[in-house]
Coordinates of C-alpha atoms and ligand atoms in Angstrom, one line a residue:
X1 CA -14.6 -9.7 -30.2
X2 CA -18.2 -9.8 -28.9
X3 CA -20.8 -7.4 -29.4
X4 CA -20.1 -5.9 -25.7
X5 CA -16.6 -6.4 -25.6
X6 CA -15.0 -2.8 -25.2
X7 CA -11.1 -4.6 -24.9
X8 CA -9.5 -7.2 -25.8
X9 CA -5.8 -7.9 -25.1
X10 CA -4.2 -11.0 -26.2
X11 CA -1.0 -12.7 -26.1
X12 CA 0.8 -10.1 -23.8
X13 CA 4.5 -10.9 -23.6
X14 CA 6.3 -8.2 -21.4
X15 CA 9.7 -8.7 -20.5
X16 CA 12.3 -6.8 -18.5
X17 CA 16.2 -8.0 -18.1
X18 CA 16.0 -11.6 -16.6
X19 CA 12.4 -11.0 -15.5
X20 CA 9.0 -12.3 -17.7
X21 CA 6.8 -10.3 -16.1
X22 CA 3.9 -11.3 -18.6
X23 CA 3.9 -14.1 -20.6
X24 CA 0.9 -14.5 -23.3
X25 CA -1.3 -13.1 -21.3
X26 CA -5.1 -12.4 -22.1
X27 CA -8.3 -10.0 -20.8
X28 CA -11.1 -9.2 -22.0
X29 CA -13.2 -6.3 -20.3
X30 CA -17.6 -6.1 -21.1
X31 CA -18.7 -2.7 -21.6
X32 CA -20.1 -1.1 -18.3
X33 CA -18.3 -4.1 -16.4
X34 CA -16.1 -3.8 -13.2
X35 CA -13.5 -6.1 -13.7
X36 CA -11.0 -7.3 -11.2
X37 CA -7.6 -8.1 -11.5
X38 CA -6.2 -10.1 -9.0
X39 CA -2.7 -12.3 -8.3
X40 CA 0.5 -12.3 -5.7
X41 CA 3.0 -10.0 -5.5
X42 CA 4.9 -9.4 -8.7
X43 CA 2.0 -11.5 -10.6
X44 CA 2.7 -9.0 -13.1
X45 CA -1.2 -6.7 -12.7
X46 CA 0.6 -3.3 -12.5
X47 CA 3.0 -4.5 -15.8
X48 CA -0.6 -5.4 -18.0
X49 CA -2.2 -2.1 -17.2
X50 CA 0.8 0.3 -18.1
X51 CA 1.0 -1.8 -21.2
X52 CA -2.7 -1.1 -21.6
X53 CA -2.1 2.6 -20.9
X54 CA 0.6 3.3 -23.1
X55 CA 3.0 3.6 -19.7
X56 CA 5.3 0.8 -22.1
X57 CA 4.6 1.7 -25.6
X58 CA 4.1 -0.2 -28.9
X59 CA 7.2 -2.5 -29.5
X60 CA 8.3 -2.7 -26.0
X61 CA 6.1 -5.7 -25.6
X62 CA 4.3 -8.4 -27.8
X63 CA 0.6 -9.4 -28.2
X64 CA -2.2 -7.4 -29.4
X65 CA -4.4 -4.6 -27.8
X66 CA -8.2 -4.2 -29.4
X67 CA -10.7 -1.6 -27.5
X68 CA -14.6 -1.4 -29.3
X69 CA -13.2 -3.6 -32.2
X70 CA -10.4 -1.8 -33.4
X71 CA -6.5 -2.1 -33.3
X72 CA -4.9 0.0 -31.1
X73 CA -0.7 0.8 -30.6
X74 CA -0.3 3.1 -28.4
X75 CA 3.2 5.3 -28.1
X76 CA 2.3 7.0 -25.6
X77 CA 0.0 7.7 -22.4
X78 CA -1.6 10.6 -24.4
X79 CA -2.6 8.1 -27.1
X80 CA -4.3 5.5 -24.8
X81 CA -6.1 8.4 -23.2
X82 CA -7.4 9.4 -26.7
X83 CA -9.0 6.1 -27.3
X84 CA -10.4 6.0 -23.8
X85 CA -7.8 4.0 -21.2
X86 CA -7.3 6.3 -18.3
X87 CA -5.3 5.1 -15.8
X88 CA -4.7 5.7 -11.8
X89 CA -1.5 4.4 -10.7
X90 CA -0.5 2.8 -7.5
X91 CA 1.5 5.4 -6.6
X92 CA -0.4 8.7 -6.5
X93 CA 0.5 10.9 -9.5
X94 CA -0.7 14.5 -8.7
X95 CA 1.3 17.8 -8.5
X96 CA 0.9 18.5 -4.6
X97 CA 1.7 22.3 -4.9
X98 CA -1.1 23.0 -7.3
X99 CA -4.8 23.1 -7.4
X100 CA -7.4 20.6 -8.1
X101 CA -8.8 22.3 -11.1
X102 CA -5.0 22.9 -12.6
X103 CA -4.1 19.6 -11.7
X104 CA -7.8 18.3 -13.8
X105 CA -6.5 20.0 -17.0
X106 CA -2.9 19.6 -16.8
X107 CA -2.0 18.7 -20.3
X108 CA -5.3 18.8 -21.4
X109 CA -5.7 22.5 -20.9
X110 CA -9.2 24.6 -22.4
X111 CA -7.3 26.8 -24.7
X112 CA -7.6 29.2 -27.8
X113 CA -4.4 30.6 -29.4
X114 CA -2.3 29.6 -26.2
X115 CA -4.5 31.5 -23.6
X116 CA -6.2 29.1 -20.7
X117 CA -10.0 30.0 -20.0
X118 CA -9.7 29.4 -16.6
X119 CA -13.4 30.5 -15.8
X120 CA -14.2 27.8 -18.3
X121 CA -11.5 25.0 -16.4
X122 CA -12.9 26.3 -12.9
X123 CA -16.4 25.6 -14.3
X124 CA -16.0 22.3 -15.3
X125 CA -14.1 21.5 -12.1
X126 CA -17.2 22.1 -10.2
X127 CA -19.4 19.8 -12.1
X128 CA -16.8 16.6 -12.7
X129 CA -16.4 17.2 -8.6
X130 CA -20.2 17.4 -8.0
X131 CA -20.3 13.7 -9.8
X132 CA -17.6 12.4 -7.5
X133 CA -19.4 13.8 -4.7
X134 CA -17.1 16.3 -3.6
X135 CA -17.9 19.0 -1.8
X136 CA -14.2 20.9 -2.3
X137 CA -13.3 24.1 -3.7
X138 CA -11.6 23.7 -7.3
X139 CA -8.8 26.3 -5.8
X140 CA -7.7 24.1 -3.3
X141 CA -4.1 22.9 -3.4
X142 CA -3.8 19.4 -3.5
X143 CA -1.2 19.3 -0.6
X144 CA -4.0 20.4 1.5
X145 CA -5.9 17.2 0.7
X146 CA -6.1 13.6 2.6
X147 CA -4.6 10.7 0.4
X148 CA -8.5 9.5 0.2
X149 CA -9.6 13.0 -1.4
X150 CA -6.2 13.2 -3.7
X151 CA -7.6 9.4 -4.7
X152 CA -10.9 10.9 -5.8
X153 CA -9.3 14.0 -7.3
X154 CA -7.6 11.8 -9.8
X155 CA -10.8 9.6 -10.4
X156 CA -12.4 13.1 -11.8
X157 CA -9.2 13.6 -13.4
X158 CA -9.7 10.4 -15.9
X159 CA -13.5 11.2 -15.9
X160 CA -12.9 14.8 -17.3
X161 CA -10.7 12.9 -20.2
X162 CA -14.1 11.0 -20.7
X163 CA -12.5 7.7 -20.2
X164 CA -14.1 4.5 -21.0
X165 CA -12.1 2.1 -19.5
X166 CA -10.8 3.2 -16.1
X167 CA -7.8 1.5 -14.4
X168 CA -7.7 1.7 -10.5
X169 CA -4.4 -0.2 -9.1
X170 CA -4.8 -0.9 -5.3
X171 CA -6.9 2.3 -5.0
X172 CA -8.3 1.6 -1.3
X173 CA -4.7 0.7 0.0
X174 CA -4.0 4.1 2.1
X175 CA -8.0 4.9 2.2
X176 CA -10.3 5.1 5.5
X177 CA -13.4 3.1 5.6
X178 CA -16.0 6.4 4.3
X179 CA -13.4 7.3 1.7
X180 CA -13.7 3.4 0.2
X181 CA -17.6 2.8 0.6
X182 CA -17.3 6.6 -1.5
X183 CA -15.0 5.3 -3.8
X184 CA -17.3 2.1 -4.2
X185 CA -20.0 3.7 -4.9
X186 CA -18.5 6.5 -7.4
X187 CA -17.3 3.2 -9.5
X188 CA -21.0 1.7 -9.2
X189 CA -22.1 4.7 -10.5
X190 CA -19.8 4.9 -13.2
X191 CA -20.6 1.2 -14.2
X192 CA -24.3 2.4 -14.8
X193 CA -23.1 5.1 -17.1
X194 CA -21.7 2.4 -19.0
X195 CA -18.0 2.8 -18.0
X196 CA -15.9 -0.4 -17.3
X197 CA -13.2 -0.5 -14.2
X198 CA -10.3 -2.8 -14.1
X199 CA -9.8 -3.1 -10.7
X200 CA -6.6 -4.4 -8.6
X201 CA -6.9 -5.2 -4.9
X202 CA -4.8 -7.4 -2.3
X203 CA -8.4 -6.9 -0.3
X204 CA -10.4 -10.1 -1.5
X205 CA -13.5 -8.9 0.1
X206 CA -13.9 -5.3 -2.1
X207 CA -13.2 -7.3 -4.7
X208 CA -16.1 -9.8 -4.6
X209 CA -18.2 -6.9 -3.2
X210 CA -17.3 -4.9 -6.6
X211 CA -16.8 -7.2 -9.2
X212 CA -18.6 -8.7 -12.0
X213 CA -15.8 -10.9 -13.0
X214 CA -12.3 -11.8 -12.0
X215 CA -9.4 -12.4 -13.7
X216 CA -6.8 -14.2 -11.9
X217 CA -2.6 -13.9 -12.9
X218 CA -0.1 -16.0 -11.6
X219 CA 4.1 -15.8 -12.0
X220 CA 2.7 -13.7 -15.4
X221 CA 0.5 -15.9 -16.8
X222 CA -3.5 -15.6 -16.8
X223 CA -4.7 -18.5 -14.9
X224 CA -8.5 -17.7 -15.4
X225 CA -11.4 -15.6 -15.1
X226 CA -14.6 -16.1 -13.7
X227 CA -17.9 -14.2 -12.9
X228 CA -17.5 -13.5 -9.5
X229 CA -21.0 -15.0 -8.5
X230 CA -19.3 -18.4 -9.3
X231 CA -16.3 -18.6 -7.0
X232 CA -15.7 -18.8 -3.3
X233 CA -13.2 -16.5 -1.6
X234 CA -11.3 -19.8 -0.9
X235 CA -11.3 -21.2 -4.4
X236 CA -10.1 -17.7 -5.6
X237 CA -7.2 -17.4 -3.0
X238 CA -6.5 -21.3 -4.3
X239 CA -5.9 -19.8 -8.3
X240 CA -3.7 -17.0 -6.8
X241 CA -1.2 -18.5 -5.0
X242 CA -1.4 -22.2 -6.3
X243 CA -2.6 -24.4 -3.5
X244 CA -5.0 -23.9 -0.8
X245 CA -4.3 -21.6 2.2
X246 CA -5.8 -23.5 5.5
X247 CA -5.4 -20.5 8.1
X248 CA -4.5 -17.0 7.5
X249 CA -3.8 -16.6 11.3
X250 CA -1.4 -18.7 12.4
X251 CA -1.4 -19.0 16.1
X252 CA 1.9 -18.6 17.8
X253 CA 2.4 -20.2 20.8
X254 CA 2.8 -17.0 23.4
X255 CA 3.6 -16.6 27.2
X256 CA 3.4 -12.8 27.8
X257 CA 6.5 -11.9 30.3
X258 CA 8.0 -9.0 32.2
X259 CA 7.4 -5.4 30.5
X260 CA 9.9 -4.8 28.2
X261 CA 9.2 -1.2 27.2
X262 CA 7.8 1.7 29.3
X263 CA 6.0 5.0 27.5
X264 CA 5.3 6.6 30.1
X265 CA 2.5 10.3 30.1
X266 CA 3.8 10.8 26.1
X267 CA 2.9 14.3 24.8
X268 CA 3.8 15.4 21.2
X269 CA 3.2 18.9 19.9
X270 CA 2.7 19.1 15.2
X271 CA 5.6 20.0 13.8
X272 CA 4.2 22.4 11.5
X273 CA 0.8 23.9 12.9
X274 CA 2.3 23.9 16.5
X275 CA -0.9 22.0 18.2
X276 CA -1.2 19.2 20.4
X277 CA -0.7 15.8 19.0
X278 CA -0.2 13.5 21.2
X279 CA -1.7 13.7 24.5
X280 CA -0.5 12.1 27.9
X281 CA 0.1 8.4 26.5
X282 CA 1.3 5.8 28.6
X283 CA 1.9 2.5 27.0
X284 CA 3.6 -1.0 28.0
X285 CA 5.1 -3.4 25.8
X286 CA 5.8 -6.8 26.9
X287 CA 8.1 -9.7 26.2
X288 CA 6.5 -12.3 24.0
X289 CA 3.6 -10.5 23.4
X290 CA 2.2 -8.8 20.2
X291 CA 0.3 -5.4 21.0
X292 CA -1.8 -3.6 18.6
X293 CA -2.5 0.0 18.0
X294 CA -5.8 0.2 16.3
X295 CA -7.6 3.7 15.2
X296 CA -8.7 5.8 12.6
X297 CA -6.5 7.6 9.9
X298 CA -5.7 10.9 11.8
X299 CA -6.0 9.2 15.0
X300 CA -2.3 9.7 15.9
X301 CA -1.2 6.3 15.7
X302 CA 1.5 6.8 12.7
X303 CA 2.8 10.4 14.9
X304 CA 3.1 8.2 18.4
X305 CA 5.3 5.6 16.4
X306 CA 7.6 8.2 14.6
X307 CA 8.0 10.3 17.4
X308 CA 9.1 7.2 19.4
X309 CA 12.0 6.9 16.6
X310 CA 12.7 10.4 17.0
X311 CA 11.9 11.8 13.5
X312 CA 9.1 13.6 14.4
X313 CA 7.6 16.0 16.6
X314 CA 8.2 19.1 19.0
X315 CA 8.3 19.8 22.4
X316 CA 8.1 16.4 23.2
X317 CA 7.5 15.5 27.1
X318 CA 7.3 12.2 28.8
X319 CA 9.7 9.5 29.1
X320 CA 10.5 6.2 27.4
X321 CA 12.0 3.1 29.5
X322 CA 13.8 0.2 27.7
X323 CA 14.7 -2.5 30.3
X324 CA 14.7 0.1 33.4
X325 CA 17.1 1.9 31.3
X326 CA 15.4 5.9 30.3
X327 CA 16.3 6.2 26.7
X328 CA 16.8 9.8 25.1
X329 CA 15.8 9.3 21.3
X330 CA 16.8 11.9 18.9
X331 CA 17.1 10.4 15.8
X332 CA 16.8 6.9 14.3
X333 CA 20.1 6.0 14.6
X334 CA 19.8 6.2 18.3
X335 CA 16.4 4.1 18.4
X336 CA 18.4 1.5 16.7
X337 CA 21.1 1.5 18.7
X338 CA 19.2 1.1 21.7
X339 CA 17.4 -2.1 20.1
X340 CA 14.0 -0.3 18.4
X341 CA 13.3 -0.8 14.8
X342 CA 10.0 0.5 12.9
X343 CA 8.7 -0.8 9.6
X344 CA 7.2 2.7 8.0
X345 CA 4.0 2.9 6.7
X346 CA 5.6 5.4 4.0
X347 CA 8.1 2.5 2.3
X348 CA 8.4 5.2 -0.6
X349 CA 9.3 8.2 1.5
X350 CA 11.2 6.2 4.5
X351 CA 11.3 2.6 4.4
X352 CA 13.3 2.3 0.7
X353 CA 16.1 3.8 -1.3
X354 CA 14.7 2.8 -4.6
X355 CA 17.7 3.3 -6.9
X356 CA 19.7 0.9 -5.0
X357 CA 19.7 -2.5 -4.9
X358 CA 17.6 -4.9 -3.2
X359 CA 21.3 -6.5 -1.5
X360 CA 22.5 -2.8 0.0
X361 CA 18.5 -2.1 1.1
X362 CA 18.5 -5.0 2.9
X363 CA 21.7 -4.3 4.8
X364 CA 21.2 -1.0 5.2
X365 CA 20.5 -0.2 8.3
X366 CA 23.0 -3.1 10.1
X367 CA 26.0 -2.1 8.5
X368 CA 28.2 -2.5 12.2
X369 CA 26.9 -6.5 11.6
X370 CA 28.7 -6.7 8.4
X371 CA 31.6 -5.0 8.6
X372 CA 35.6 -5.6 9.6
X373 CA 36.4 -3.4 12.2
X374 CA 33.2 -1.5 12.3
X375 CA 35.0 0.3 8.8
X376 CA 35.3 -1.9 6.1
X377 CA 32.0 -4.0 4.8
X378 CA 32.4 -7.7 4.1
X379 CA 30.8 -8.4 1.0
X380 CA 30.6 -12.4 1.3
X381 CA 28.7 -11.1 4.5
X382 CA 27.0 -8.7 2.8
X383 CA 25.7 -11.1 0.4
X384 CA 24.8 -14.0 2.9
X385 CA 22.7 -11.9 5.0
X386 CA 20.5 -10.2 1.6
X387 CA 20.1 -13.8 0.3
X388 CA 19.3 -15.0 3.7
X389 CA 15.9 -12.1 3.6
X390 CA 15.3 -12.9 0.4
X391 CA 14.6 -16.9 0.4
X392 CA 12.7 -16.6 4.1
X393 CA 10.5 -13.8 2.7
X394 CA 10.1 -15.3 -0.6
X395 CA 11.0 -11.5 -2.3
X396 CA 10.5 -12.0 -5.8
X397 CA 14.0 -10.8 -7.8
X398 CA 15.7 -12.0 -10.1
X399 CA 18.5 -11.1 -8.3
X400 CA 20.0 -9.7 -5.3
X401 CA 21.2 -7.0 -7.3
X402 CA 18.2 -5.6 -9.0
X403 CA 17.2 -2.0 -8.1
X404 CA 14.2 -1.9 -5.4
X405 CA 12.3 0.7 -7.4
X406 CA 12.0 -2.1 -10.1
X407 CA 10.5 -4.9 -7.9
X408 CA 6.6 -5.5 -7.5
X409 CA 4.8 -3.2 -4.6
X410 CA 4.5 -5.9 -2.4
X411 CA 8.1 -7.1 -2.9
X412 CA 9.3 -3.5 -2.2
X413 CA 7.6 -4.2 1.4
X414 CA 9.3 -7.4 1.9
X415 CA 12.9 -5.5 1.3
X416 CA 11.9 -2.4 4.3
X417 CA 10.9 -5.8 6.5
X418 CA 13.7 -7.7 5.6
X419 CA 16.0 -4.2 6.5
X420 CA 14.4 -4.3 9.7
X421 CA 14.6 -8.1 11.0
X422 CA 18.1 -8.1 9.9
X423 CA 18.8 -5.4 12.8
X424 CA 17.5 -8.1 15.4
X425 CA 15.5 -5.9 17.3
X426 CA 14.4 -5.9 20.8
X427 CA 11.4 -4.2 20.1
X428 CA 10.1 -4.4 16.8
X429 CA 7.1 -1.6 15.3
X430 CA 5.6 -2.6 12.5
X431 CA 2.9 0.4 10.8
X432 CA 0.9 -1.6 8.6
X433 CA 3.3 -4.3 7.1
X434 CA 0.8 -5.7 5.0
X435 CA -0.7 -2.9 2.9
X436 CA -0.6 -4.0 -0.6
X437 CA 0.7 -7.6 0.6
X438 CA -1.0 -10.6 -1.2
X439 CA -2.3 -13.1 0.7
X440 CA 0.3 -15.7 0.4
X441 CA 2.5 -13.1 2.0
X442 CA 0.7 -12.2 4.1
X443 CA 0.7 -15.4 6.0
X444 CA 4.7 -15.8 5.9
X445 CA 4.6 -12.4 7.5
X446 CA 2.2 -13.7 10.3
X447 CA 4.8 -16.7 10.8
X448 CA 7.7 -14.7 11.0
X449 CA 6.0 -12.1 13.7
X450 CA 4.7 -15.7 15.7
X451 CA 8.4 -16.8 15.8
X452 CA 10.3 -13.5 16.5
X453 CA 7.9 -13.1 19.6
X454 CA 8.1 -16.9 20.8
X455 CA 12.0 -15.5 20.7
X456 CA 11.8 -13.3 23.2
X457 CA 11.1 -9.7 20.8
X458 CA 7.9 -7.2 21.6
X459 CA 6.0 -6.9 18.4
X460 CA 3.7 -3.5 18.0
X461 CA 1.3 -3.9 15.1
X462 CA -0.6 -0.6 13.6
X463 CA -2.9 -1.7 11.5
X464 CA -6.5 -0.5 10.0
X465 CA -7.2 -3.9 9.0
X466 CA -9.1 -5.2 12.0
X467 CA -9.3 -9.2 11.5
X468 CA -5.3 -8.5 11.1
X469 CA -5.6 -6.8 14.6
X470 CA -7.6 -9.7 15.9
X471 CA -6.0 -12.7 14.3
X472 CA -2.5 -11.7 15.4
X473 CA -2.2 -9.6 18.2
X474 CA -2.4 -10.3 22.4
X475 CA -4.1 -7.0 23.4
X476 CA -5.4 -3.7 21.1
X477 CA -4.9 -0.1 22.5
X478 CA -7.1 2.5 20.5
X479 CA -6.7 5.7 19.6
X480 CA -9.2 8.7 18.8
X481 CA -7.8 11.6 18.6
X482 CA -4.3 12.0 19.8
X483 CA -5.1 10.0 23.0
X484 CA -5.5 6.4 23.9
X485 CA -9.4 5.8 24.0
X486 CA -9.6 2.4 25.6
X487 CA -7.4 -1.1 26.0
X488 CA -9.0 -4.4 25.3
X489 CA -7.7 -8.5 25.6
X490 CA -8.1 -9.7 22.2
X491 CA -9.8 -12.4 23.5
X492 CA -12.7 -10.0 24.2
X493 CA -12.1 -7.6 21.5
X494 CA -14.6 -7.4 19.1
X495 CA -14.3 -5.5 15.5
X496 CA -17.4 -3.2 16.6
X497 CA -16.1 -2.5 20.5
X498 CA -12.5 -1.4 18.4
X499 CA -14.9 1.1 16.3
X500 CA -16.9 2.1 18.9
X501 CA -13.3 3.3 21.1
X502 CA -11.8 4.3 17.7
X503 CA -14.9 6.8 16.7
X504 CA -14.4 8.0 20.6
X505 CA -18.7 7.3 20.9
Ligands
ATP1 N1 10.7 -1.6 -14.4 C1 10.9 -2.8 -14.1 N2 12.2 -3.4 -14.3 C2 12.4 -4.7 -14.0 N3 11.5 -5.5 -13.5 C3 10.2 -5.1 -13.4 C4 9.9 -3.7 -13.6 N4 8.6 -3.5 -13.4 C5 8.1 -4.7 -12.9 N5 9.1 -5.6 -12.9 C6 9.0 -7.1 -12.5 O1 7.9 -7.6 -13.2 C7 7.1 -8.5 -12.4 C8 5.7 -8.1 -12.3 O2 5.6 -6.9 -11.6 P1 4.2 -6.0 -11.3 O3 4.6 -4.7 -10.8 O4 3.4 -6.0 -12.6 O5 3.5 -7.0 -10.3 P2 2.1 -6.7 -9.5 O6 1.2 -7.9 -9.9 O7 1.6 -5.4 -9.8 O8 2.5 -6.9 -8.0 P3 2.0 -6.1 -6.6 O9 0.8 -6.7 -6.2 O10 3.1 -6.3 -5.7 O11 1.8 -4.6 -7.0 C9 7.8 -8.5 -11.0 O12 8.7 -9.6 -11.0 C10 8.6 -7.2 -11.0 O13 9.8 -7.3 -10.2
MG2 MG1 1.3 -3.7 -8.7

């Protein structure tokens, strides 16, 4: 181990029932270095750094761990914190009904003889949030808090455990542009201080704005690392997926027809505080055209698409027109019926049931397709159309019968898409399909949008990732605000006219 080597892991060998997800893999991390982690869907990133954390204790796994030149074997996530690991997962880990200072010193509590000095907890709150640069109140309940500010609430969280070595997996993934230039610059502050970062990203350019090095996996093996300085965004896409990627965007080959879809003066009151959500939208959706719905976070754009789907909102008014036909929407079941499926943002909370299997996911919502009768299922159908999803989407499984909740992140996103495409839908929403998608995926997703439209099917894309927005879709409606700010051709759309309609200036 060199002098400013703070960890070493060598020879990782992780394996799960017919999966290798890491086999004899190495990293090394410099003190005060930000280190990324890159690779595909399912590379295996997520599996390395809950072996690192203690998430898969000693013995579960072979290879070696050493942080500032000792051996370590951790049993447990308390023991990796102890020697300095802290960890913030992909999935968000707080307790949502209590507050940022209880949630800072859960487990770690400021005790004597079993009594909490909470003036002492409430305290130190203030300060670890005053080095984060948050101006919040330590009483605040973290339900109360965006997904950007929860992100930042657990990055005190590891700093109060006085980590050395903090682990960020796809932190920027659900953020909005402020809340990542903040998180940037709380991890380039932290770098000064002499903390390192392992960080994981699908977003190629944070990564070679952040980094110091890069460390590439691929199919669970480390392919290479590198200081950033020496590699071009198009070599290091070439060491993730294996060969070279020519175009990102593939163009489709589109002839916009008759309007498909009317939304027609579309108001939406909040389900819980009562106010106005959705203000007078009016919206049309061609044939063989992709439309994008571009905006802020908060701008309304998730609220307009599940209200459409009828699992959200109150005191709806307006109409919606599919093929002349006025459609009342109540629930999903009747959006599907009448030929709309949306791809969720939320594949946690709507999009997957994760102790099923991937097969019975896939299906899920296209049961009548598959079944005698409309009663019985037909399982030789049943597996068909599940194997079908999972060779054109490349999902990585071992097997259609693994549980979702075991796959990769990004392969969890390929099931919800596959669920959807198998219910070959006239109209087809997709809220950002690509979060947490590697590149390589990315672009079989593009193809697969290019030749469902070029078959006749309206695509709507919601997406904050603008050069998505640009490269893929026809024309962009903004929102600011509940309402639709402006329409532009993508052939004159720029990213800074979609800000300036998005930030309503
Ligand atoms: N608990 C588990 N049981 C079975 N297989 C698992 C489990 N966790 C991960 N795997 C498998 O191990 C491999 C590596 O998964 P991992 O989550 O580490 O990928 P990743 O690089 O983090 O991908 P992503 O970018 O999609 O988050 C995948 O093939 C995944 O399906
Ligand atoms: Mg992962």
């Amino acid at each position: 181990m060199s002098q400013n080597t703070i960890l070493a892991m060598r020879s990782i060998t992780k394996e799960f029932p017919g999966v290798k997800a890491l086999d004899s893999v190495s990293l090394e991390v410099r003190t005060g270095e930000i280190h990324a982690l890159v690779g595909e869907n399912g590379a295996g990133k997520s599996t390395l750094m809950k072996v690192l954390s203690g998430v898969y204790p000693t013995g579960t796994y072979h290879g070696d761990i050493e942080i500032d030149n000792r051996h370590q074997q951790f049993h447990s996530i308390k023991e990796s914190e102890q020697a300095g690991v802290a960890i913030i997962y992909q999935e968000l880990a707080l307790v949502k009904q209590m507050t940022i200072c209880e949630n800072i010193f859960l487990g770690s509590e400021i005790a004597t003889s079993g009594i909490i000095h909470w003036d002492r907890a409430l305290k130190a709150t203030k300060k670890i949030l005053e080095e984060v640069g948050l101006d919040l109140d330590p009483l605040t309940r973290i339900i109360n808090l965006g997904v950007g500010h929860q992100q930042l609430v657990e990055i005190a969280k590891a700093l109060s455990k006085k980590a050395k070595i903090l682990i960020l997996d796809e932190p920027t993934a659900a953020l909005t542009i402020e809340e990542t230039e903040l998180l940037m610059a709380i991890i380039r502050k932290l770098k000064e201080r002499g903390v390192s970062c392992i960080y994981i990203s699908h977003r190629l350019n944070e990564v070679f704005a952040l980094a110091d090095r890069i460390t590439v996996l691929r199919d669970g093996k480390t392919i290479c690392t590198r200081e950033t300085k020496e590699l071009t965004q198009k070599q290091l896409i070439a060491h993730m997926v294996g060969r070279e990627l020519n175009q990102l965007f593939p163009k489709g080959h589109r002839t916009p027809g008759e309007v498909v879809m009317h939304i027609d003066h579309w108001s939406v009151f909040d389900e819980e505080s009562g106010d106005i959500a959705l203000r007078d939208i009016s919206l049309e959706i061609r044939k063989g055209e992709v439309l994008g719905i571009a905006g802020l976070v908060g701008a309304g754009r998730s609220e307009l698409l599940l209200s459409l789907f009828g699992v959200w909102g109150k005191r709806i008014s307006g109409e919606i027109r599919l093929q002349g036909k006025r459609l009342s929407i109540k629930n999903p079941h009747d959006a599907i019926k009448a030929g709309i499926s949306l791809v969720t943002e939320d594949r946690k909370r709507f999009g997957l049931i994760l102790g099923m299997d991937v097969e019975k996911n896939i299906t899920l919502a296209s049961l009548e397709k598959i079944a005698y009768n409309n009663v019985i299922i037909n399982q030789n159908e049943e597996v068909k159309a599940s194997r079908h999803y999972v060779s054109e989407l490349a999902i990585k499984t071992p097997s259609i019968e693994q549980l979702a909740g075991n796959l990769s992140g990004g392969n969890q996103q390929k099931v919800v898409l596959s669920k959807w495409l198998m219910t070959e839908p006239k109209v087809l929403i997709l809220d950002e399909p690509t979060r947490g998608i590697d590149i390589g995926a990315k672009s079989e997703i593009y193809t697969i949008i290019n030749s469902l439209v070029e078959k006749g099917v309206c695509v709507v894309l919601v997406s904050s990732e603008l050069p998505e927005i640009l490269g893929m879709c026809d024309r962009v409606v903004v929102m600011h605000e509940g309402r639709i700010s402006g329409e532009l051709a993508t052939t004159d759309a720029t990213q800074e006219k979609i800000m300036h309609l998005a930030t309503g200036s």
